[in-house]
Coordinates of C-alpha atoms in Angstrom, one line a residue:
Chain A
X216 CA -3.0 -7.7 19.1
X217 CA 0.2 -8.7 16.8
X218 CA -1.8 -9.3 13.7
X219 CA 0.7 -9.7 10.7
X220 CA -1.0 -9.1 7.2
X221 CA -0.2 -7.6 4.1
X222 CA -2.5 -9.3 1.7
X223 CA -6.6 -9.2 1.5
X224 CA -6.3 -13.1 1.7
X225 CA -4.7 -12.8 5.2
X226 CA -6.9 -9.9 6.3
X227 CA -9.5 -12.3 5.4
X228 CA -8.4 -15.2 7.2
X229 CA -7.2 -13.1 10.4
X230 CA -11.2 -11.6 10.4
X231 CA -12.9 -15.3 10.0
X232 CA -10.4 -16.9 12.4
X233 CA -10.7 -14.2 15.5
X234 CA -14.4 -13.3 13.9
X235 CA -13.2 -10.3 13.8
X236 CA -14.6 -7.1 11.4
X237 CA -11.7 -5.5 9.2
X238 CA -12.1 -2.2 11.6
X239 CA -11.4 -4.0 14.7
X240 CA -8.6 -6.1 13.9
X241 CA -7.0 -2.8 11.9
X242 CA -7.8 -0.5 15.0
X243 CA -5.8 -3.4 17.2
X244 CA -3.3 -4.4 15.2
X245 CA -1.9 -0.3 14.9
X246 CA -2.6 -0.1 18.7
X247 CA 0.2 -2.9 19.0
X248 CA 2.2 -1.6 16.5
X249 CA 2.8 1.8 17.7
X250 CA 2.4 1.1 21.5
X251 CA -1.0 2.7 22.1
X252 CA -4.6 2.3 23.3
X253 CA -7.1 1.1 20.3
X254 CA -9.0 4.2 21.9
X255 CA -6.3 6.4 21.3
X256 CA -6.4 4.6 17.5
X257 CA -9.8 5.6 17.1
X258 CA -9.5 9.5 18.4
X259 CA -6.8 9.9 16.1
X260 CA -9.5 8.7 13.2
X261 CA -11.9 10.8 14.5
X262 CA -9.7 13.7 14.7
X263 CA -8.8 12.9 10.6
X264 CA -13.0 12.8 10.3
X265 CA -13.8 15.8 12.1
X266 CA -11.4 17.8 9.8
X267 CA -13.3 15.9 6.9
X268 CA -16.5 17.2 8.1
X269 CA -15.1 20.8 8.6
X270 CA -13.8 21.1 5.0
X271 CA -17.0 19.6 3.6
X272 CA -18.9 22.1 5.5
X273 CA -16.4 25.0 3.9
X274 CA -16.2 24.3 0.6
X275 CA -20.0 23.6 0.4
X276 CA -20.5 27.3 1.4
X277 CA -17.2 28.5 -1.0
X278 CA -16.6 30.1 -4.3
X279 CA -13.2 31.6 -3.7
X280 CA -11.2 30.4 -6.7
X281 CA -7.8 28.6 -6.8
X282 CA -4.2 30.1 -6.5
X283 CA -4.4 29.5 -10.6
X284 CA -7.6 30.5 -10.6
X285 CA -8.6 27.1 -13.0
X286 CA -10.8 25.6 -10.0
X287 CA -13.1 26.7 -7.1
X288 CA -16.5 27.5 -8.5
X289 CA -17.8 24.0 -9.6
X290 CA -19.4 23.1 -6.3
X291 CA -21.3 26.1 -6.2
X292 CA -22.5 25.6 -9.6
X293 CA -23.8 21.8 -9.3
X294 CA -25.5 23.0 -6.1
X295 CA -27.1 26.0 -7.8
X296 CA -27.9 23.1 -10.3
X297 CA -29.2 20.7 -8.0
X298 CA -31.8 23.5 -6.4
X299 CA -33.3 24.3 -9.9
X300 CA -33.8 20.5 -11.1
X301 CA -32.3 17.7 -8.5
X302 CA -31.3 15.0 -9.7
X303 CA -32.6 11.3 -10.9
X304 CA -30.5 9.6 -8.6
X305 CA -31.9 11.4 -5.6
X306 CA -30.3 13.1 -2.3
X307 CA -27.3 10.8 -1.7
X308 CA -26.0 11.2 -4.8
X309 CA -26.5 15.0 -4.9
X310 CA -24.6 15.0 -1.5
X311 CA -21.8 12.6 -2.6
X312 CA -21.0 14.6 -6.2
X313 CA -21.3 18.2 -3.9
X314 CA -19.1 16.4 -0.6
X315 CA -16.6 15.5 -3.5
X316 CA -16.4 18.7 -5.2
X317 CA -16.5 20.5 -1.8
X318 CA -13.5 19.0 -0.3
X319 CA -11.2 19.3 -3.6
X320 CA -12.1 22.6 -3.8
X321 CA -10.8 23.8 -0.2
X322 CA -8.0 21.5 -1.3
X323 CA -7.2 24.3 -4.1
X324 CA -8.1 26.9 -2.2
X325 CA -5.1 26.3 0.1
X326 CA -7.5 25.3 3.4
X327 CA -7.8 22.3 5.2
X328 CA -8.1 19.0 3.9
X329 CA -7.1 15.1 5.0
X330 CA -5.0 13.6 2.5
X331 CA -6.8 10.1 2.3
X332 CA -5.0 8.4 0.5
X333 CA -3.6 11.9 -0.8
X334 CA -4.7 15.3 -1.2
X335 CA -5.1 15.0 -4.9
X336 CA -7.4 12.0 -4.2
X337 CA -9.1 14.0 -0.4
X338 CA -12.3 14.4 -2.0
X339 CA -13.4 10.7 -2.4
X340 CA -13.6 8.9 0.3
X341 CA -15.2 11.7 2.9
X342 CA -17.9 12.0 0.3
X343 CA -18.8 8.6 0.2
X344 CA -18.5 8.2 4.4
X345 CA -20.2 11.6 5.0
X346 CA -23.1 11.2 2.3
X347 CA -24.2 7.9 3.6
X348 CA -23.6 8.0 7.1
X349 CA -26.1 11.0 6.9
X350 CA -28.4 8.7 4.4
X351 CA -28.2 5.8 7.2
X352 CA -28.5 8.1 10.0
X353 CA -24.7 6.0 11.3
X354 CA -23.7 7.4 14.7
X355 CA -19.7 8.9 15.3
X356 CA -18.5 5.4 15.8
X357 CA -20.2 4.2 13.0
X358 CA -18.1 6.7 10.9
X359 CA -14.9 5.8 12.8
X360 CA -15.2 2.3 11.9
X361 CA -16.3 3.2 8.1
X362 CA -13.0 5.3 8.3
X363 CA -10.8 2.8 9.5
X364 CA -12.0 0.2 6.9
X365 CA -11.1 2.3 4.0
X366 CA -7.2 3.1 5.1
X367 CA -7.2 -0.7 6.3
X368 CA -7.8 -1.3 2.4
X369 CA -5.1 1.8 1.5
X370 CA -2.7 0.2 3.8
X371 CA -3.2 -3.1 2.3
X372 CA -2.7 -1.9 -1.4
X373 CA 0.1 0.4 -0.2
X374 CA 2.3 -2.9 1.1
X375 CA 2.9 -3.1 -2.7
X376 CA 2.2 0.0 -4.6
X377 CA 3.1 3.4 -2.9
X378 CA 0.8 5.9 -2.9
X379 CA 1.5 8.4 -5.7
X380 CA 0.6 9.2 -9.0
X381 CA 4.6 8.9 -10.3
X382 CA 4.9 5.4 -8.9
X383 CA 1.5 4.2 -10.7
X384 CA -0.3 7.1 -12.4
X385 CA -3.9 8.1 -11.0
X386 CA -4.5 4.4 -10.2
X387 CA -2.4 4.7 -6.8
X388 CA -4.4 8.0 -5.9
X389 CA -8.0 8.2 -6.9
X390 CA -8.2 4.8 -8.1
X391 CA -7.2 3.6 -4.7
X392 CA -9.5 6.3 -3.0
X393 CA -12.5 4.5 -4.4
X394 CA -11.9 1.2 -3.6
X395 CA -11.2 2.4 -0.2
X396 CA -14.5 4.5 -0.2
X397 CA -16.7 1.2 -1.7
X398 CA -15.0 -0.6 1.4
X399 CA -16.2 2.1 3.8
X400 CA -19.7 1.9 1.8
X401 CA -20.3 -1.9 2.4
X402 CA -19.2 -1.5 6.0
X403 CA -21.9 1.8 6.9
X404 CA -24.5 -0.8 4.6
X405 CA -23.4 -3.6 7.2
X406 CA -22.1 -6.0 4.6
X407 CA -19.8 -8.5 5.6
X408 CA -16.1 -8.5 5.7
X409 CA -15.7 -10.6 2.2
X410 CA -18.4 -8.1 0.4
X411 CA -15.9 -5.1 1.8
X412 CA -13.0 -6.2 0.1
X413 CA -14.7 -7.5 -2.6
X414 CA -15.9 -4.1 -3.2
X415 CA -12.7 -2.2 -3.2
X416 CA -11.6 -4.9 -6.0
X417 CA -14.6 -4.1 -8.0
X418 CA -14.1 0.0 -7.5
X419 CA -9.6 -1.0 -8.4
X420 CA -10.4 -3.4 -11.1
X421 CA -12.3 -0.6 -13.1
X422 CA -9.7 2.0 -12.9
X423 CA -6.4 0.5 -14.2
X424 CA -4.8 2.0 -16.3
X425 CA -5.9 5.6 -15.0
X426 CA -2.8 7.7 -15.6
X427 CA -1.9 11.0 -13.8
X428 CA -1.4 13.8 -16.3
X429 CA -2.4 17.2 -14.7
X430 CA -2.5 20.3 -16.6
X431 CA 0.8 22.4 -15.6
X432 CA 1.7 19.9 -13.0
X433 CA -1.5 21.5 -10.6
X434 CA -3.9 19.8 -8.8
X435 CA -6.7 20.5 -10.6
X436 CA -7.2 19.4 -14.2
X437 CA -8.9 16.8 -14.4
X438 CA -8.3 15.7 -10.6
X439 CA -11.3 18.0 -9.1
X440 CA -14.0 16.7 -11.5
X441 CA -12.4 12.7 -11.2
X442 CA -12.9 13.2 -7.9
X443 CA -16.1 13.4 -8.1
X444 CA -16.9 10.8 -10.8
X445 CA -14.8 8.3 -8.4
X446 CA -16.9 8.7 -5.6
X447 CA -19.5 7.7 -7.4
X448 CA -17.8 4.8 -8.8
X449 CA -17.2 3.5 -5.5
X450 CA -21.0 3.0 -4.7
X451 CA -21.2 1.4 -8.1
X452 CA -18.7 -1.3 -6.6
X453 CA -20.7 -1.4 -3.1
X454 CA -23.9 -1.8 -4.4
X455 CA -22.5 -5.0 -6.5
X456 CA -20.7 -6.0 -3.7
X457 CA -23.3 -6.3 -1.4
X458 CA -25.8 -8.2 -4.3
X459 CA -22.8 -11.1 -3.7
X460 CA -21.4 -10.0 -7.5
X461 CA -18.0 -11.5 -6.9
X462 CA -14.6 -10.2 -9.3
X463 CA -13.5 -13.3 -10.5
X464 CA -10.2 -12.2 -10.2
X465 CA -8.9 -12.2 -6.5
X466 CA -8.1 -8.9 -5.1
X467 CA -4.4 -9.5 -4.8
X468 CA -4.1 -10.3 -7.8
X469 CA -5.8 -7.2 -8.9
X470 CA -3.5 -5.1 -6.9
X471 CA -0.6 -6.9 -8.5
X472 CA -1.6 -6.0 -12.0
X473 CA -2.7 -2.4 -10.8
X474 CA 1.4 -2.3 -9.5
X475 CA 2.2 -4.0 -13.7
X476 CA 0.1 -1.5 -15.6
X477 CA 2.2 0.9 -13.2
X478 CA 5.2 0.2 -14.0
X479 CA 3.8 -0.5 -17.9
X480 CA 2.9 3.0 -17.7
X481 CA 5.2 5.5 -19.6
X482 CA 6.8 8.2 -17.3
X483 CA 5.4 10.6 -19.3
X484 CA 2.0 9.8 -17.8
X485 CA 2.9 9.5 -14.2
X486 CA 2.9 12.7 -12.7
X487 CA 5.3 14.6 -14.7
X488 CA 2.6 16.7 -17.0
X489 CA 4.4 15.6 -19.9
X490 CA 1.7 13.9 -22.3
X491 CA -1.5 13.0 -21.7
X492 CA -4.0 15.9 -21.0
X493 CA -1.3 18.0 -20.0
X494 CA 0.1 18.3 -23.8
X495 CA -3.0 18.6 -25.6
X496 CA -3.2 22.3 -27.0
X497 CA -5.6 23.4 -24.6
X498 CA -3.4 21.8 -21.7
X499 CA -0.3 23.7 -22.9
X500 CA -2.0 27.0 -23.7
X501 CA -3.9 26.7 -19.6
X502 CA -0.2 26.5 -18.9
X503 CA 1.4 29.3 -20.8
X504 CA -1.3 31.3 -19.4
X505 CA -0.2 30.4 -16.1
X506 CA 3.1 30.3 -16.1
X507 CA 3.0 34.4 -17.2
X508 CA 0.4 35.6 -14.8
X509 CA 2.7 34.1 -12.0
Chain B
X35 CA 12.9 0.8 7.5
X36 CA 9.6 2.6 8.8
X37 CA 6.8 0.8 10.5
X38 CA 3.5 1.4 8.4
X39 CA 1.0 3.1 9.7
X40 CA -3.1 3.3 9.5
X41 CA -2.1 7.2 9.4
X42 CA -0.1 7.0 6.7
X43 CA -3.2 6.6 4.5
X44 CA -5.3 8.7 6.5
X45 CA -4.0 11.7 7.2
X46 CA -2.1 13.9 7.4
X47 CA -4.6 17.1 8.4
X48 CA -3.0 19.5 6.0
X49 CA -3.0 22.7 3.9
X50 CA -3.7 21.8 0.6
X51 CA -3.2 21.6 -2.6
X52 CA -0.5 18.9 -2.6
X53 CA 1.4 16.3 0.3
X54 CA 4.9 17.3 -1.6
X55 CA 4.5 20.7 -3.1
X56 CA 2.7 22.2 0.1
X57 CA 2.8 20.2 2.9
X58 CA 6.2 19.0 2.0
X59 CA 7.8 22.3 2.2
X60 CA 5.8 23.3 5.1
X61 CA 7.8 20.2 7.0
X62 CA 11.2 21.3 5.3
X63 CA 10.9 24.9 6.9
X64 CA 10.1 23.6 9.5
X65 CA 13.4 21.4 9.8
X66 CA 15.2 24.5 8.5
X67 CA 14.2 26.3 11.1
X68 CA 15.2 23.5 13.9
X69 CA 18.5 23.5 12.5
X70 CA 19.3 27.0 12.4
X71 CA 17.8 27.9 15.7
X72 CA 17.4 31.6 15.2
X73 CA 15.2 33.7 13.5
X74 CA 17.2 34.4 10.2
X75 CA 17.6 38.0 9.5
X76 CA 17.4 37.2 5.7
X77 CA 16.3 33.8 3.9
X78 CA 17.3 33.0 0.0
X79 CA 14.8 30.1 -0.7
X80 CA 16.2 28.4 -3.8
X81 CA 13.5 26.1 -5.6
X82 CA 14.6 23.5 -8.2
X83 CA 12.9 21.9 -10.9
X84 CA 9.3 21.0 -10.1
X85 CA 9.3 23.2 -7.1
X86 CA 10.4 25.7 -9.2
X87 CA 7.7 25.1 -12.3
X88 CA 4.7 24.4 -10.5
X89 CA 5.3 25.4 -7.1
X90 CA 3.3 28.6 -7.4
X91 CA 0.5 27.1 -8.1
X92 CA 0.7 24.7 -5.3
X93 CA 1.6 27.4 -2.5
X94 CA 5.5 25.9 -2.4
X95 CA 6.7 29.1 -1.5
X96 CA 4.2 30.0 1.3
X97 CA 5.0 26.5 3.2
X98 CA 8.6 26.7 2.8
X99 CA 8.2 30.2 4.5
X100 CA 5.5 29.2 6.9
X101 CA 7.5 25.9 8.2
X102 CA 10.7 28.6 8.8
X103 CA 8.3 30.6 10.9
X104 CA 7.1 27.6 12.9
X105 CA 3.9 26.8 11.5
X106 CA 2.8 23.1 10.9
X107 CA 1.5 21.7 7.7
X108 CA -2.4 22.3 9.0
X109 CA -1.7 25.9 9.9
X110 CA -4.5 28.4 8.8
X111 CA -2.0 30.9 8.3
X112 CA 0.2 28.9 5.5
X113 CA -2.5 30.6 3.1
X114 CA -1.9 34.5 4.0
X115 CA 1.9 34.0 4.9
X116 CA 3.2 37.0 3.4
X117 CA 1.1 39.1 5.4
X118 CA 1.6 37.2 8.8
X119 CA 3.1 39.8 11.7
X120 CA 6.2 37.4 12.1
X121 CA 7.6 37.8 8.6
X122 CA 7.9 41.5 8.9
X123 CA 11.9 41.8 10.1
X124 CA 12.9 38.7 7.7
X125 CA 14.0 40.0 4.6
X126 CA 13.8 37.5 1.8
X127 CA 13.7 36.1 -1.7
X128 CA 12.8 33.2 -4.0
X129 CA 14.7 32.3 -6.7
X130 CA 13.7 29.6 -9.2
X131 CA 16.1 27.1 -11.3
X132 CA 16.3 24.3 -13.2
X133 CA 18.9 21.7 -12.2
X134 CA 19.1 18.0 -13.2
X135 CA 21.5 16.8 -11.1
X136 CA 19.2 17.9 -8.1
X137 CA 16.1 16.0 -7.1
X138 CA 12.8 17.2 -8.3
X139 CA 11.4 18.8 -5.3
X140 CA 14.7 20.2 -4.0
X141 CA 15.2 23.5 -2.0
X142 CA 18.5 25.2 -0.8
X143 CA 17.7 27.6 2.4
X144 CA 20.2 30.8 2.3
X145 CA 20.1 31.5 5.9
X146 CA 21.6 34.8 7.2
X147 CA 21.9 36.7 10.4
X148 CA 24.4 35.6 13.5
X149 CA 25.4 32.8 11.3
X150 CA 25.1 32.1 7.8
X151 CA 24.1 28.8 6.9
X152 CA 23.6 26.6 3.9
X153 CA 20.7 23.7 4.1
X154 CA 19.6 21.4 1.6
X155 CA 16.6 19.3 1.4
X156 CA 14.1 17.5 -0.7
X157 CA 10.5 16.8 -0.2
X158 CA 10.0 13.5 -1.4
X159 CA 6.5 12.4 -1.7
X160 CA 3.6 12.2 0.7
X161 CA 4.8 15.2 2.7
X162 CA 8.0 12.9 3.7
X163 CA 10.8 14.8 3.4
X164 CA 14.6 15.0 3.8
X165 CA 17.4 17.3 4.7
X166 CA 20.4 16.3 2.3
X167 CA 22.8 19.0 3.4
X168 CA 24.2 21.0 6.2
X169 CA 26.8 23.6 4.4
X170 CA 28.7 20.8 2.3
X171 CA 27.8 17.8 4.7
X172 CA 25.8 15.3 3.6
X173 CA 22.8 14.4 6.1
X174 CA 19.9 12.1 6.4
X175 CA 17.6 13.5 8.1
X176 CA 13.7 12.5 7.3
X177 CA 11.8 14.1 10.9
X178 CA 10.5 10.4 11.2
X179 CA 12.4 10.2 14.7
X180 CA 14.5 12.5 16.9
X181 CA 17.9 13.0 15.0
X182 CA 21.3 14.5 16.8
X183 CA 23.4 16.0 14.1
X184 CA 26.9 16.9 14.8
X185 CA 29.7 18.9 13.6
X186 CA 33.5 18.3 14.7
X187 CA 36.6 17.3 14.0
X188 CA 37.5 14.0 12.1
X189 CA 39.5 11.9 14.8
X190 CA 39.5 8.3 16.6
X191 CA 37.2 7.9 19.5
X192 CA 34.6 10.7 18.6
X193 CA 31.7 7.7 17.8
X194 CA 32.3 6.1 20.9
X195 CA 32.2 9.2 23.0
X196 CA 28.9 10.2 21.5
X197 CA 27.3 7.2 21.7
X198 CA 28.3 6.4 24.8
X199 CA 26.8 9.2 26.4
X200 CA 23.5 8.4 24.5
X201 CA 23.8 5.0 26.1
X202 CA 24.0 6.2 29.1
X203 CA 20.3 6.4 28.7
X204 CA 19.8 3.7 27.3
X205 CA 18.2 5.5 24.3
X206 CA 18.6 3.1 21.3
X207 CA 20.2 4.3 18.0
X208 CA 18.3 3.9 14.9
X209 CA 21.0 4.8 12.7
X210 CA 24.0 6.1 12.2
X211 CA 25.8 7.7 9.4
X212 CA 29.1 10.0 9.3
X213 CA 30.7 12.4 6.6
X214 CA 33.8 14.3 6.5
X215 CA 35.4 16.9 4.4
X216 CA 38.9 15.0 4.4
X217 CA 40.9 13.0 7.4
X218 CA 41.6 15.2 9.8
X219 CA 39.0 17.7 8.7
X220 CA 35.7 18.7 9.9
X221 CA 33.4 15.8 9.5
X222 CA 30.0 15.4 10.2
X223 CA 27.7 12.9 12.4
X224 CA 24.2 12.0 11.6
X225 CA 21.9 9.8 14.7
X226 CA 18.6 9.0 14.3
X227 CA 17.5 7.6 18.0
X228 CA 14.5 5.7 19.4
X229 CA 13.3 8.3 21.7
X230 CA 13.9 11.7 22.9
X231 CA 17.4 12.8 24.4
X232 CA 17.6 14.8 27.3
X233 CA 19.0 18.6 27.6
X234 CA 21.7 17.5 30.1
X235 CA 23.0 14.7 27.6
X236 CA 23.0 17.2 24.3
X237 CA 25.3 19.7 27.1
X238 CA 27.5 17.1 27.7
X239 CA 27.9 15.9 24.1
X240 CA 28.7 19.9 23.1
X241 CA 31.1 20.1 25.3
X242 CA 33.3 17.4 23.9
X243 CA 36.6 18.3 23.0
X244 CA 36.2 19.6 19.0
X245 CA 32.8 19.7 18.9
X246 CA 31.9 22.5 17.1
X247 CA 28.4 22.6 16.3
X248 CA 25.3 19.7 17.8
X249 CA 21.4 20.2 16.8
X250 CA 19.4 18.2 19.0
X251 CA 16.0 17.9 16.5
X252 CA 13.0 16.3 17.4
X253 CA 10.9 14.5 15.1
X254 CA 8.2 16.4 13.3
X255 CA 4.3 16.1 13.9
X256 CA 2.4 14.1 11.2

């Protein structure tokens, strides 16, 4: 179908009008786009979840350290942790934290990831799919349609704010990862269409302001561990979400001050490792060290 | 413009560490290697700025090497590059500078072997990319659609001739853009077309009085 939207409001309206879920009128509206079967649509997705699963899967078994050798042990550790005491938030969030970790981690390690929304941000939102589709026991289309409800909310946010940390600091990457994955959440929790979006608001409002300063420009400190504590963050939104918590802020509107604090944000937090954690004295020293071993 | 995509937030399945320090320069080898057409002899890879200061640490140099071998950006082999079987008669070298006038992420390939040959690119974000320069021509080539780029020499009629032949079936152009060293010089002519142009078409379009040089290259895989 020749849907037109660029907003939440019209996604909204489209979904209540052709009572419609936000994964079918995505999945058809891409289909007309790009001249191609909504099957097609969804084997493509499946394709992107599949390669989710596998570096999951990897990285879960995986100590090998990064090409800096900063990274690449934490899963292991909060696994090792994890057999010795658990948790107190039980199995799902034990599988979320490890998914997270897992993925970034085979990100560093030069394997295969999906960038979703990017691969500094790849570690989010297969967590969150992954960890509760196992929890609900959802089926492959189940994840497909989780899947396409989390880049329908990317593609939304990304009509005004591209995706990357220079254009709007860590907001655009990880920020937008979560509010993608509490999207995905609500829709494996069967929520309804409003409670999705509403979620990914919730999950964006709490993360303005996030900046992007990595230590020696890698993608590793602190993007590993906020991958983790983002995935989280996203079930914090969900679980709101889905108790009818509304933001009293509209989502657009939330995306239009995420784009503001962006452009409020000095270039010397947006990518360019030039304050921020990057320039504290343990940031610059990581550096030095790195820069001579290469 | 380019028509947004569902897969422009979900994918691509790459390499990692990073869309524009790794999968980035996997896609501009790749181009490199499309243009040139051989298998170089000996490669100068030339990294500025960023690419030059962090792309270590982000694999830079294995995907600009792994695209020029032919690998794509979700290749298994990106990792252990430098000890795949196809790099072992390619002599090459990476040199690393700093250079504001040139855009952060911007590489030069040094290609040598049956022809030298100069090419310029940048990888701008995402794992999008673009090819800035043939030898001193300025180019526009992103590996979002199938691109003709041709070389010749700077007189009247040589648009029309092109593009009718591409007419002929009825293959729409996207864009368009020339350059040229001076009038009357070699100049240069950048298409980027709807769909893919046949082999008989690119033969006819070489053989073109003063056409000196025509790369037929097809977009890139996500």
């Amino acid at each position: 179908m020749e849907y037109s939207f660029s907003t939440f409001e019209s996604l909204l309206e489209i979904c209540n009008k052709e009572n419609k879920k936000i994964y079918e009128i995505m999945q058809e509206k891409e289909a007309f786009d790009f001249e191609k079967t909504v099957q097609s649509v969804r084997d493509k997705t499946e394709k992107s979840l599949n390669a989710m699963k596998e570096a999951i899967n990897n990285g879960l078994k995986s100590k090998e350290k990064s090409i800096s050798g900063l990274c690449g042990d934490d899963c292991y550790k909060l696994l090792e942790k994890y057999k010795r005491t658990g948790t107190i938030f039980g199995e799902v969030f034990e599988k979320i934290t490890t998914y997270a970790l897992a993925t970034m981690e085979e990100n560093l390690r030069m394997n295969r990831i999906v960038a979703c929304p990017t691969a500094g941000s790849c570690g989010i939102v297969p967590a969150v799919i992954i960890a509760l589709s196992e929890k609900y026991k959802s089926n492959k289309e189940e994840e497909i349609n989780a899947l396409i409800t989390a880049g329908t909310i990317g593609y939304i946010i990304s009509a005004k704010v591209a995706m990357a940390g220079a254009v709007a600091g860590c907001q655009a990457e990880c920020g937008v990862a979560s509010a993608m994955s509490a999207a995905a959440a609500v829709q494996i929790m069967r929520g309804n269409e409003k409670q999705k979006i509403n979620a990914a608001a919730l999950a964006l409002k709490n993360i303005l302001g996030l900046t992007c300063d990595p230590v020696s420009g890698l993608v590793e400190i602190p993007c590993v561990k906020r991958n983790v504590f983002l995935a989280i963050h996203a079930i914090t939104a969900a679980e709101l979400s889905l108790a009818d918590i509304e933001s009293k802020i509209p989502p657009d509107e939330i995306v239009d001050a995420m784009m503001q604090t962006g452009q409020l944000m000095s270039p010397l937090l947006k990518e360019t490792s030039q304050g921020g954690l990057a320039t504290t004295k343990s940031g610059i020293l990581i550096k030095k060290r790195i820069i001579n071993t290469q | 413009m380019k028509q947004r995509s569902l897969f422009d937030i979900i994918s691509p399945i790459m390499t990692g560490p990073s869309s524009s320090h790794t999968a980035g320069a996997v896609r501009l080898g790749l181009m490199a290697r499309n243009i040139y057409k051989e298998k170089p002899q000996k490669v100068i890879f030339k990294l500025y700025n960023s690419f030059a200061q962090t792309g270590k640490g982000h694999g830079t140099d294995k995907g600009l090497m792994a695209g020029l071998l032919g690998y794509s950006v979700d290749s298994n082999k990106i990792k252990n590059i430098f000890n795949d079987p196809e790099i072992k008669d390619i002599k090459y070298q990476y040199e690393y500078e700093q250079n504001i006038e040139r855009h952060p992420n911007a590489v030069d390939f040094l290609l040598y072997g049956k022809i030298n040959m100069r090419i310029s690119g940048n990888s701008v974000g995402a794992g999008n990319i673009e090819i800035t320069k043939i030898e001193d021509f300025s180019t526009k080539i992103s590996g979002e659609l199938n691109t003709l780029i041709l070389f010749y020499k700077d007189k009247p009629g040589m648009i029309s001739k092109v593009s009718t032949l591409i007419q002929k079936e009825n293959i729409n152009i996207a864009s368009l853009d020339c350059d040229r060293d001076a009038k009357g010089k070699t100049a240069s002519m950048c298409i980027c077309l709807d769909s893919e142009i046949s082999d008989s078409i690119i033969k006819a379009i070489e053989e073109i009085d003063d056409v000196y040089f025509v790369r037929n290259l097809k977009r890139l895989e996500e």
